[in-house]
Short mmCIF file of N, CA and C in Angstrom, two decimals:
data_model
loop_
_atom_site.label_atom_id
_atom_site.label_comp_id
_atom_site.label_asym_id
_atom_site.label_seq_id
_atom_site.Cartn_x
_atom_site.Cartn_y
_atom_site.Cartn_z
N MET A 254 65.19 -8.01 -73.89
CA MET A 254 66.03 -7.82 -72.65
C MET A 254 65.10 -8.06 -71.47
N ASP A 255 63.95 -7.58 -71.61
CA ASP A 255 63.06 -7.70 -70.50
C ASP A 255 62.88 -9.13 -70.08
N GLN A 256 63.05 -10.04 -71.09
CA GLN A 256 62.81 -11.48 -70.79
C GLN A 256 64.14 -12.16 -70.37
N GLY A 257 65.27 -11.33 -70.24
CA GLY A 257 66.46 -11.92 -69.66
C GLY A 257 67.58 -12.16 -70.77
N ALA A 258 67.34 -11.84 -72.00
CA ALA A 258 68.35 -11.94 -72.95
C ALA A 258 69.58 -10.89 -72.74
N SER A 259 70.68 -11.18 -72.99
CA SER A 259 71.81 -10.21 -72.76
C SER A 259 71.90 -9.30 -74.07
N LEU A 260 72.42 -8.12 -73.73
CA LEU A 260 72.55 -7.28 -75.00
C LEU A 260 73.48 -7.75 -75.90
N LYS A 261 74.49 -8.42 -75.54
CA LYS A 261 75.61 -9.05 -76.41
C LYS A 261 74.86 -10.25 -77.38
N ALA A 262 74.11 -10.90 -76.70
CA ALA A 262 73.39 -11.98 -77.52
C ALA A 262 72.45 -11.37 -78.53
N ILE A 263 71.79 -10.35 -78.09
CA ILE A 263 70.79 -9.67 -79.16
C ILE A 263 71.65 -9.04 -80.29
N GLN A 264 72.65 -8.39 -79.81
CA GLN A 264 73.68 -7.76 -80.89
C GLN A 264 74.12 -8.76 -81.88
N GLU A 265 74.58 -9.88 -81.42
CA GLU A 265 75.10 -10.98 -82.37
C GLU A 265 73.95 -11.42 -83.31
N ARG A 266 72.79 -11.77 -82.56
CA ARG A 266 71.62 -12.26 -83.42
C ARG A 266 71.22 -11.33 -84.54
N LEU A 267 71.26 -10.01 -84.22
CA LEU A 267 70.83 -9.10 -85.17
C LEU A 267 72.00 -8.62 -86.18
N GLY A 268 73.18 -8.99 -85.92
CA GLY A 268 74.26 -8.76 -86.78
C GLY A 268 74.82 -7.36 -86.70
N HIS A 269 74.57 -6.66 -85.64
CA HIS A 269 75.18 -5.33 -85.30
C HIS A 269 76.54 -5.37 -85.01
N LYS A 270 77.40 -4.53 -85.56
CA LYS A 270 78.89 -4.48 -85.25
C LYS A 270 79.08 -3.87 -84.04
N GLN A 271 78.36 -2.92 -83.58
CA GLN A 271 78.38 -2.09 -82.46
C GLN A 271 77.31 -2.31 -81.46
N HIS A 272 77.60 -2.66 -80.05
CA HIS A 272 76.67 -2.91 -79.19
C HIS A 272 75.74 -1.68 -79.04
N GLN A 273 76.37 -0.46 -79.20
CA GLN A 273 75.59 0.73 -79.00
C GLN A 273 74.39 0.81 -79.94
N THR A 274 74.61 0.41 -81.09
CA THR A 274 73.47 0.31 -82.10
C THR A 274 72.27 -0.51 -81.48
N THR A 275 72.58 -1.60 -80.93
CA THR A 275 71.60 -2.42 -80.42
C THR A 275 70.83 -1.76 -79.34
N ALA A 276 71.73 -1.21 -78.41
CA ALA A 276 71.21 -0.56 -77.20
C ALA A 276 70.33 0.68 -77.61
N ASP A 277 70.83 1.51 -78.58
CA ASP A 277 69.92 2.59 -78.95
C ASP A 277 68.69 2.26 -79.50
N ILE A 278 68.59 1.11 -80.24
CA ILE A 278 67.32 0.86 -80.95
C ILE A 278 66.38 -0.08 -80.06
N TYR A 279 67.00 -0.90 -79.35
CA TYR A 279 66.02 -1.96 -78.69
C TYR A 279 65.96 -1.96 -77.20
N THR A 280 66.71 -1.05 -76.57
CA THR A 280 66.58 -1.00 -75.14
C THR A 280 65.61 0.12 -74.68
N HIS A 281 64.70 -0.19 -73.83
CA HIS A 281 63.75 0.75 -73.28
C HIS A 281 63.57 0.55 -71.85
N VAL A 282 63.10 1.64 -71.25
CA VAL A 282 62.95 1.36 -69.86
C VAL A 282 61.24 1.13 -69.69
N THR A 283 61.05 -0.03 -69.46
CA THR A 283 59.57 -0.37 -69.29
C THR A 283 59.18 -0.16 -67.84
N LYS A 284 57.85 -0.15 -67.59
CA LYS A 284 57.40 0.01 -66.29
C LYS A 284 57.94 -1.04 -65.30
N LYS A 285 58.03 -2.34 -65.84
CA LYS A 285 58.55 -3.40 -65.02
C LYS A 285 59.96 -3.15 -64.59
N VAL A 286 60.84 -2.87 -65.64
CA VAL A 286 62.15 -2.51 -65.45
C VAL A 286 62.35 -1.31 -64.35
N SER A 287 61.57 -0.37 -64.58
CA SER A 287 61.67 0.79 -63.72
C SER A 287 61.21 0.44 -62.26
N ARG A 288 60.11 -0.45 -62.08
CA ARG A 288 59.75 -0.90 -60.77
C ARG A 288 60.89 -1.71 -60.08
N ASP A 289 61.39 -2.66 -60.88
CA ASP A 289 62.43 -3.55 -60.31
C ASP A 289 63.69 -2.58 -59.83
N LEU A 290 63.97 -1.73 -60.62
CA LEU A 290 65.13 -0.90 -60.26
C LEU A 290 64.80 -0.08 -59.04
N ALA A 291 63.66 0.42 -58.95
CA ALA A 291 63.30 1.09 -57.70
C ALA A 291 63.26 0.30 -56.41
N ASP A 292 62.85 -0.95 -56.66
CA ASP A 292 63.00 -1.88 -55.50
C ASP A 292 64.27 -2.15 -55.15
N LYS A 293 65.34 -2.24 -55.95
CA LYS A 293 66.63 -2.48 -55.68
C LYS A 293 67.29 -1.21 -55.03
N PHE A 294 66.85 -0.05 -55.41
CA PHE A 294 67.37 1.23 -54.81
C PHE A 294 66.73 1.37 -53.33
N ASP A 295 65.63 0.78 -53.07
CA ASP A 295 64.89 0.82 -51.88
C ASP A 295 65.78 0.44 -50.70
N GLN A 296 66.62 -0.60 -51.00
CA GLN A 296 67.51 -1.22 -49.91
C GLN A 296 68.60 -0.33 -49.42
N PHE A 297 68.71 0.88 -50.15
CA PHE A 297 69.59 2.05 -49.62
C PHE A 297 68.99 3.09 -49.16
N ASP A 298 67.57 3.16 -49.02
CA ASP A 298 66.82 4.21 -48.36
C ASP A 298 66.76 4.08 -46.91
N PRO A 299 67.39 4.84 -46.17
CA PRO A 299 67.45 4.76 -44.65
C PRO A 299 66.09 4.65 -43.96
N LYS A 300 65.03 5.36 -44.70
CA LYS A 300 63.81 5.41 -44.17
C LYS A 300 63.09 4.14 -44.30
N LYS A 301 63.47 3.19 -45.16
CA LYS A 301 62.79 2.01 -45.48
C LYS A 301 63.59 0.84 -44.92
N GLN A 302 64.78 1.08 -44.32
CA GLN A 302 65.53 0.01 -43.71
C GLN A 302 65.04 -0.29 -42.16
N SER A 303 65.02 -1.60 -42.00
CA SER A 303 64.53 -1.97 -40.70
C SER A 303 65.75 -2.09 -39.75
N ILE A 304 65.51 -1.78 -38.47
CA ILE A 304 66.69 -1.86 -37.48
C ILE A 304 66.77 -3.04 -36.72
#
């Protein structure tokens, strides 16, 4: 997923009937994912917005 594959595509490739099975086993919050998310949330931080 970190490389851009969708959860649905991974689920189908692995043959899982439930997407939750795939998510529980194969999704992890990596440092890169955590950093990218923090960057996205920064746009809502009033202290970091330019006027």
